[in-house]
PDB file of C-alpha atoms in Angstrom:
ATOM      1  CA  MET A  60      11.706 -35.712  -1.900  1.00  0.00           C
ATOM      2  CA  LEU A  61       9.489 -33.397  -3.915  1.00  0.00           C
ATOM      3  CA  GLN A  62       6.851 -33.333  -1.185  1.00  0.00           C
ATOM      4  CA  ALA A  63       9.535 -32.659   1.420  1.00  0.00           C
ATOM      5  CA  ALA A  64      10.773 -29.741  -0.659  1.00  0.00           C
ATOM      6  CA  ILE A  65       7.325 -28.123  -0.930  1.00  0.00           C
ATOM      7  CA  ILE A  66       6.819 -28.620   2.818  1.00  0.00           C
ATOM      8  CA  LEU A  67      10.104 -26.850   3.545  1.00  0.00           C
ATOM      9  CA  ILE A  68       9.147 -24.011   1.207  1.00  0.00           C
ATOM     10  CA  ASP A  69       5.813 -23.623   2.996  1.00  0.00           C
ATOM     11  CA  LEU A  70       7.494 -23.640   6.410  1.00  0.00           C
ATOM     12  CA  LEU A  71       9.897 -20.971   5.188  1.00  0.00           C
ATOM     13  CA  PHE A  72       7.109 -18.669   4.010  1.00  0.00           C
ATOM     14  CA  ILE A  73       4.863 -19.169   7.059  1.00  0.00           C
ATOM     15  CA  SER A  74       7.849 -18.474   9.331  1.00  0.00           C
ATOM     16  CA  LEU A  75       8.562 -15.298   7.393  1.00  0.00           C
ATOM     17  CA  LEU A  76       4.906 -14.245   7.624  1.00  0.00           C
ATOM     18  CA  THR A  77       4.552 -15.032  11.332  1.00  0.00           C
ATOM     19  CA  PHE A  78       7.935 -14.279  12.869  1.00  0.00           C
ATOM     20  CA  GLY A  79       9.160 -11.741  10.328  1.00  0.00           C
ATOM     21  CA  LEU A  80       5.998  -9.673   9.832  1.00  0.00           C
ATOM     22  CA  TYR A  81       3.158 -10.328  12.261  1.00  0.00           C
ATOM     23  CA  PHE A  82       4.816 -10.694  15.658  1.00  0.00           C
ATOM     24  CA  PRO A  83       7.318  -7.813  15.306  1.00  0.00           C
ATOM     25  CA  ARG A  84       4.454  -5.512  14.278  1.00  0.00           C
ATOM     26  CA  HIS A  85       1.608  -6.608  16.556  1.00  0.00           C
ATOM     27  CA  ARG A  86       3.140  -8.651  19.429  1.00  0.00           C
ATOM     28  CA  ARG A  87       0.217 -10.996  19.965  1.00  0.00           C
ATOM     29  CA  ARG A  88       1.548 -14.410  20.938  1.00  0.00           C
ATOM     30  CA  ASP A  89      -1.678 -16.433  20.841  1.00  0.00           C
ATOM     31  CA  LEU A  90      -2.229 -15.713  17.146  1.00  0.00           C
ATOM     32  CA  VAL A  91       1.326 -16.797  16.309  1.00  0.00           C
ATOM     33  CA  VAL A  92       0.346 -20.295  17.408  1.00  0.00           C
ATOM     34  CA  ALA A  93      -2.931 -20.063  15.484  1.00  0.00           C
ATOM     35  CA  TYR A  94      -1.240 -19.043  12.224  1.00  0.00           C
ATOM     36  CA  LEU A  95       1.350 -21.811  12.445  1.00  0.00           C
ATOM     37  CA  ILE A  96      -1.184 -24.521  13.271  1.00  0.00           C
ATOM     38  CA  VAL A  97      -3.620 -23.389  10.578  1.00  0.00           C
ATOM     39  CA  ASN A  98      -0.914 -23.357   7.924  1.00  0.00           C
ATOM     40  CA  VAL A  99       0.632 -26.713   8.785  1.00  0.00           C
ATOM     41  CA  GLY A 100      -2.768 -28.339   9.377  1.00  0.00           C
ATOM     42  CA  VAL A 101      -4.113 -27.180   6.030  1.00  0.00           C
ATOM     43  CA  LEU A 102      -0.890 -28.308   4.345  1.00  0.00           C
ATOM     44  CA  ALA A 103      -1.089 -31.798   5.854  1.00  0.00           C
ATOM     45  CA  VAL A 104      -4.774 -32.418   5.149  1.00  0.00           C
ATOM     46  CA  ALA A 105      -4.601 -30.910   1.643  1.00  0.00           C
ATOM     47  CA  GLN A 106      -1.745 -33.251   0.717  1.00  0.00           C
ATOM     48  CA  VAL A 107      -3.693 -36.271   1.985  1.00  0.00           C
ATOM     49  CA  LEU A 108      -6.826 -35.190   0.113  1.00  0.00           C
ATOM     50  CA  ALA A 109      -4.867 -34.553  -3.071  1.00  0.00           C
ATOM     51  CA  SER A 110      -3.527 -38.110  -3.054  1.00  0.00           C
ATOM     52  CA  SER A 111      -6.757 -39.888  -2.111  1.00  0.00           C
ATOM     53  CA  THR A 112     -10.172 -40.525  -3.611  1.00  0.00           C
ATOM     54  CA  VAL A 113     -11.803 -37.936  -1.357  1.00  0.00           C
ATOM     55  CA  GLY A 114     -12.659 -34.792  -3.292  1.00  0.00           C
ATOM     56  CA  VAL A 115     -10.504 -31.735  -2.695  1.00  0.00           C
ATOM     57  CA  GLY A 116     -13.650 -29.602  -2.757  1.00  0.00           C
ATOM     58  CA  LEU A 117     -14.945 -31.429   0.301  1.00  0.00           C
ATOM     59  CA  GLY A 118     -11.711 -30.717   2.151  1.00  0.00           C
ATOM     60  CA  LEU A 119     -11.795 -27.037   1.235  1.00  0.00           C
ATOM     61  CA  GLY A 120     -15.410 -26.827   2.388  1.00  0.00           C
ATOM     62  CA  LEU A 121     -14.506 -28.353   5.748  1.00  0.00           C
ATOM     63  CA  PHE A 122     -11.689 -25.873   6.222  1.00  0.00           C
ATOM     64  CA  GLY A 123     -14.042 -23.051   5.306  1.00  0.00           C
ATOM     65  CA  VAL A 124     -16.401 -24.111   8.099  1.00  0.00           C
ATOM     66  CA  LEU A 125     -13.517 -24.447  10.550  1.00  0.00           C
ATOM     67  CA  SER A 126     -12.188 -20.998   9.644  1.00  0.00           C
ATOM     68  CA  ILE A 127     -15.591 -19.408  10.236  1.00  0.00           C
ATOM     69  CA  ILE A 128     -15.825 -21.072  13.653  1.00  0.00           C
ATOM     70  CA  ARG A 129     -12.317 -19.914  14.522  1.00  0.00           C
ATOM     71  CA  LEU A 130     -12.940 -16.323  13.444  1.00  0.00           C
ATOM     72  CA  ARG A 131     -16.155 -16.119  15.465  1.00  0.00           C
ATOM     73  CA  SER A 132     -14.620 -17.632  18.597  1.00  0.00           C
ATOM     74  CA  SER A 133     -12.758 -14.493  19.732  1.00  0.00           C
ATOM     75  CA  GLU A 134     -12.402 -10.839  18.929  1.00  0.00           C
ATOM     76  CA  ILE A 135      -9.698 -10.249  16.305  1.00  0.00           C
ATOM     77  CA  GLU A 136      -8.925  -7.235  14.181  1.00  0.00           C
ATOM     78  CA  GLN A 137      -9.247  -7.033  10.406  1.00  0.00           C
ATOM     79  CA  HIS A 138      -5.501  -7.107   9.819  1.00  0.00           C
ATOM     80  CA  GLU A 139      -5.303 -10.274  11.925  1.00  0.00           C
ATOM     81  CA  VAL A 140      -7.983 -11.827   9.717  1.00  0.00           C
ATOM     82  CA  ALA A 141      -5.763 -11.011   6.737  1.00  0.00           C
ATOM     83  CA  TYR A 142      -2.811 -12.828   8.307  1.00  0.00           C
ATOM     84  CA  TYR A 143      -5.101 -15.734   9.129  1.00  0.00           C
ATOM     85  CA  PHE A 144      -6.228 -16.193   5.537  1.00  0.00           C
ATOM     86  CA  ALA A 145      -2.695 -15.649   4.238  1.00  0.00           C
ATOM     87  CA  ALA A 146      -1.535 -18.595   6.339  1.00  0.00           C
ATOM     88  CA  LEU A 147      -4.541 -20.599   5.139  1.00  0.00           C
ATOM     89  CA  ALA A 148      -3.884 -19.788   1.475  1.00  0.00           C
ATOM     90  CA  MET A 149      -0.202 -20.684   1.651  1.00  0.00           C
ATOM     91  CA  GLY A 150      -1.032 -24.004   3.261  1.00  0.00           C
ATOM     92  CA  LEU A 151      -3.486 -24.785   0.470  1.00  0.00           C
ATOM     93  CA  LEU A 152      -1.019 -23.799  -2.239  1.00  0.00           C
ATOM     94  CA  ALA A 153       1.650 -26.041  -0.797  1.00  0.00           C
ATOM     95  CA  GLY A 154      -0.692 -28.905   0.051  1.00  0.00           C
ATOM     96  CA  LEU A 155      -2.323 -29.087  -3.379  1.00  0.00           C
ATOM     97  CA  SER A 156       1.010 -28.988  -5.206  1.00  0.00           C
ATOM     98  CA  THR A 157       2.469 -32.398  -6.006  1.00  0.00           C
ATOM     99  CA  GLU A 158       5.891 -30.858  -6.588  1.00  0.00           C
ATOM    100  CA  PRO A 159       7.504 -27.459  -6.009  1.00  0.00           C
ATOM    101  CA  SER A 160       6.800 -25.337  -9.048  1.00  0.00           C
ATOM    102  CA  VAL A 161       7.773 -21.784  -9.901  1.00  0.00           C
ATOM    103  CA  LEU A 162       4.115 -20.711  -9.905  1.00  0.00           C
ATOM    104  CA  THR A 163       3.536 -22.018  -6.374  1.00  0.00           C
ATOM    105  CA  VAL A 164       6.620 -20.265  -5.010  1.00  0.00           C
ATOM    106  CA  VAL A 165       5.737 -17.018  -6.795  1.00  0.00           C
ATOM    107  CA  LEU A 166       2.167 -17.055  -5.459  1.00  0.00           C
ATOM    108  CA  MET A 167       3.309 -17.700  -1.887  1.00  0.00           C
ATOM    109  CA  ALA A 168       5.895 -14.935  -2.180  1.00  0.00           C
ATOM    110  CA  LEU A 169       3.197 -12.647  -3.592  1.00  0.00           C
ATOM    111  CA  ILE A 170       0.972 -13.284  -0.563  1.00  0.00           C
ATOM    112  CA  VAL A 171       3.791 -12.397   1.836  1.00  0.00           C
ATOM    113  CA  ALA A 172       4.674  -9.295  -0.204  1.00  0.00           C
ATOM    114  CA  VAL A 173       1.066  -8.053  -0.237  1.00  0.00           C
ATOM    115  CA  VAL A 174       0.798  -8.514   3.535  1.00  0.00           C
ATOM    116  CA  TYR A 175       4.136  -6.733   4.013  1.00  0.00           C
ATOM    117  CA  PHE A 176       3.070  -3.647   2.080  1.00  0.00           C
ATOM    118  CA  GLY A 177      -0.608  -3.668   3.064  1.00  0.00           C
ATOM    119  CA  ASP A 178       0.160  -3.901   6.796  1.00  0.00           C
ATOM    120  CA  ASN A 179       3.124  -1.549   6.708  1.00  0.00           C
ATOM    121  CA  PRO A 180       2.952   0.867   9.682  1.00  0.00           C
ATOM    122  CA  ARG A 181       4.046   3.745   7.442  1.00  0.00           C
ATOM    123  CA  LEU A 182       1.108   3.238   5.067  1.00  0.00           C
ATOM    124  CA  PHE A 183      -1.584   5.829   5.915  1.00  0.00           C
ATOM    125  CA  SER A 184      -0.022   6.174   9.368  1.00  0.00           C
ATOM    126  CA  SER A 185      -1.892   9.401  10.150  1.00  0.00           C
ATOM    127  CA  TYR A 186      -5.326   7.878   9.572  1.00  0.00           C
ATOM    128  CA  ARG A 187      -7.098   6.522  12.637  1.00  0.00           C
ATOM    129  CA  GLN A 188     -10.445   5.034  13.603  1.00  0.00           C
ATOM    130  CA  GLN A 189     -12.043   4.689  17.000  1.00  0.00           C
ATOM    131  CA  THR A 190     -15.364   4.641  18.796  1.00  0.00           C
ATOM    132  CA  VAL A 191     -16.001   7.736  20.916  1.00  0.00           C
ATOM    133  CA  VAL A 192     -18.610   8.035  23.673  1.00  0.00           C
ATOM    134  CA  LEU A 193     -19.715  11.639  24.243  1.00  0.00           C
ATOM    135  CA  ASP A 194     -21.523  12.835  27.358  1.00  0.00           C
ATOM    136  CA  ALA A 195     -23.922  14.886  25.245  1.00  0.00           C
ATOM    137  CA  ALA A 196     -26.646  14.069  22.734  1.00  0.00           C
ATOM    138  CA  MET A 197     -25.618  15.682  19.443  1.00  0.00           C
ATOM    139  CA  PRO A 198     -28.082  15.034  16.597  1.00  0.00           C
ATOM    140  CA  ASP A 199     -26.578  17.797  14.416  1.00  0.00           C
ATOM    141  CA  GLU A 200     -23.834  16.195  12.288  1.00  0.00           C
ATOM    142  CA  SER A 201     -22.014  19.479  11.602  1.00  0.00           C
ATOM    143  CA  ALA A 202     -21.851  20.335  15.285  1.00  0.00           C
ATOM    144  CA  LEU A 203     -20.807  16.756  16.035  1.00  0.00           C
ATOM    145  CA  ILE A 204     -17.914  16.890  13.554  1.00  0.00           C
ATOM    146  CA  ALA A 205     -16.768  20.273  14.874  1.00  0.00           C
ATOM    147  CA  HIS A 206     -16.870  18.967  18.452  1.00  0.00           C
ATOM    148  CA  LEU A 207     -14.934  15.820  17.539  1.00  0.00           C
ATOM    149  CA  GLU A 208     -12.280  17.780  15.659  1.00  0.00           C
ATOM    150  CA  GLY A 209     -11.738  19.993  18.680  1.00  0.00           C
ATOM    151  CA  LEU A 210     -11.718  16.979  20.992  1.00  0.00           C
ATOM    152  CA  LEU A 211      -9.330  14.847  18.913  1.00  0.00           C
ATOM    153  CA  GLY A 212      -7.248  17.677  17.474  1.00  0.00           C
ATOM    154  CA  ALA A 213      -7.562  16.099  14.038  1.00  0.00           C
ATOM    155  CA  ARG A 214      -9.458  16.355  10.773  1.00  0.00           C
ATOM    156  CA  VAL A 215     -12.564  14.178  10.791  1.00  0.00           C
ATOM    157  CA  HIS A 216     -13.250  12.442   7.478  1.00  0.00           C
ATOM    158  CA  GLY A 217     -16.312  10.456   8.477  1.00  0.00           C
ATOM    159  CA  VAL A 218     -18.674   9.830  11.358  1.00  0.00           C
ATOM    160  CA  HIS A 219     -21.194   7.070  11.940  1.00  0.00           C
ATOM    161  CA  VAL A 220     -23.530   7.565  14.883  1.00  0.00           C
ATOM    162  CA  ARG A 221     -24.099   4.184  16.521  1.00  0.00           C
ATOM    163  CA  SER A 222     -26.270   5.393  19.375  1.00  0.00           C
ATOM    164  CA  LEU A 223     -28.031   8.681  20.150  1.00  0.00           C
ATOM    165  CA  ASP A 224     -29.563   8.644  23.627  1.00  0.00           C
ATOM    166  CA  LEU A 225     -31.643  11.767  24.258  1.00  0.00           C
ATOM    167  CA  VAL A 226     -32.749  10.512  27.675  1.00  0.00           C
ATOM    168  CA  ASN A 227     -29.310   9.850  29.167  1.00  0.00           C
ATOM    169  CA  ASP A 228     -27.719  12.582  27.004  1.00  0.00           C
ATOM    170  CA  THR A 229     -25.011  10.451  25.348  1.00  0.00           C
ATOM    171  CA  THR A 230     -23.768   9.860  21.814  1.00  0.00           C
ATOM    172  CA  VAL A 231     -21.753   6.864  20.638  1.00  0.00           C
ATOM    173  CA  VAL A 232     -20.046   7.573  17.328  1.00  0.00           C
ATOM    174  CA  ASP A 233     -17.575   5.751  15.114  1.00  0.00           C
ATOM    175  CA  VAL A 234     -14.983   8.288  13.893  1.00  0.00           C
ATOM    176  CA  ARG A 235     -12.562   8.173  10.951  1.00  0.00           C
ATOM    177  CA  TYR A 236     -10.017  10.971  11.278  1.00  0.00           C
ATOM    178  CA  GLN A 237      -6.556  12.115  10.193  1.00  0.00           C
ATOM    179  CA  VAL A 238      -3.991  13.262  12.734  1.00  0.00           C
ATOM    180  CA  GLY A 239      -1.938  16.334  11.860  1.00  0.00           C
ATOM    181  CA  ALA A 240      -4.160  17.467   8.969  1.00  0.00           C
ATOM    182  CA  GLN A 241      -5.875  20.830   8.686  1.00  0.00           C
ATOM    183  CA  ARG A 242      -9.286  20.691  10.269  1.00  0.00           C
ATOM    184  CA  PHE A 243     -12.532  21.671   8.609  1.00  0.00           C
ATOM    185  CA  SER A 244     -13.722  25.151   9.560  1.00  0.00           C
ATOM    186  CA  ALA A 245     -17.303  24.557  10.586  1.00  0.00           C
ATOM    187  CA  PRO A 246     -19.388  27.750  10.480  1.00  0.00           C
ATOM    188  CA  ALA A 247     -20.852  28.768  13.787  1.00  0.00           C
ATOM    189  CA  PRO A 248     -24.627  28.437  13.921  1.00  0.00           C
ATOM    190  CA  ALA A 249     -26.531  31.705  13.835  1.00  0.00           C
ATOM    191  CA  PRO A 250     -28.125  32.621  17.175  1.00  0.00           C
ATOM    192  CA  ARG A 251     -31.872  32.187  17.330  1.00  0.00           C
ATOM    193  CA  PRO A 252     -33.718  35.384  18.340  1.00  0.00           C
ATOM    194  CA  SER A 253     -35.840  35.174  21.419  1.00  0.00           C
ATOM    195  CA  ILE A 254     -39.628  35.540  21.264  1.00  0.00           C
ATOM    196  CA  GLY A 255     -39.564  38.816  23.157  1.00  0.00           C
ATOM    197  CA  VAL A 256     -37.149  40.439  20.704  1.00  0.00           C
ATOM    198  CA  THR A 257     -39.225  39.261  17.739  1.00  0.00           C
ATOM    199  CA  LEU A 258     -42.458  40.684  19.187  1.00  0.00           C
ATOM    200  CA  LEU A 259     -40.734  44.001  19.936  1.00  0.00           C
ATOM    201  CA  LYS A 260     -39.528  44.339  16.344  1.00  0.00           C
ATOM    202  CA  GLU A 261     -43.012  43.639  15.007  1.00  0.00           C
ATOM    203  CA  ALA A 262     -44.520  46.201  17.407  1.00  0.00           C
ATOM    204  CA  ASN A 263     -42.067  48.920  16.242  1.00  0.00           C
ATOM    205  CA  ARG A 264     -43.154  48.374  12.646  1.00  0.00           C
TER     206      ARG A 264
END
């Protein structure tokens, strides 16, 4: 009965995490199945390992290898990785508990609460990140930031040039920017005098 109770508690929290938080916010069906299977699978194997002579450390190591293989098998975002490990952690907490304790319930609730607030759409909603491909080679960072701010209509907080192709005249840059914020006022570069004007000034002296 105690094991059935901890299983029901785990199913309650993983349902809240998956159907109450993840799917309404991100609408990706394939990862709903992944989160449920990971949680229940970890719960089942952890309970078997906890009641057998096989070391729990060996079981955790095996699940670590499996999680690395799963994360490398397809392209997933960082917030989806967080949900993945939240489901994994809740399964371990429930599977390694011989009976439902207050500490186990509090820790599982804490995981769900952290995911709720950390992945809240209203948290830093104006901050964005994307990779931009420009049809011009721009080695000057100040000119690059000014061009990106005019292109995106936002305040650029950071740029990371991934590729600068002077032959094909392209720039691939990773941009961190804030929508709706006041943009930096980049000073216009001073015009370079031509050689003819310089020689004429020296001749007049």
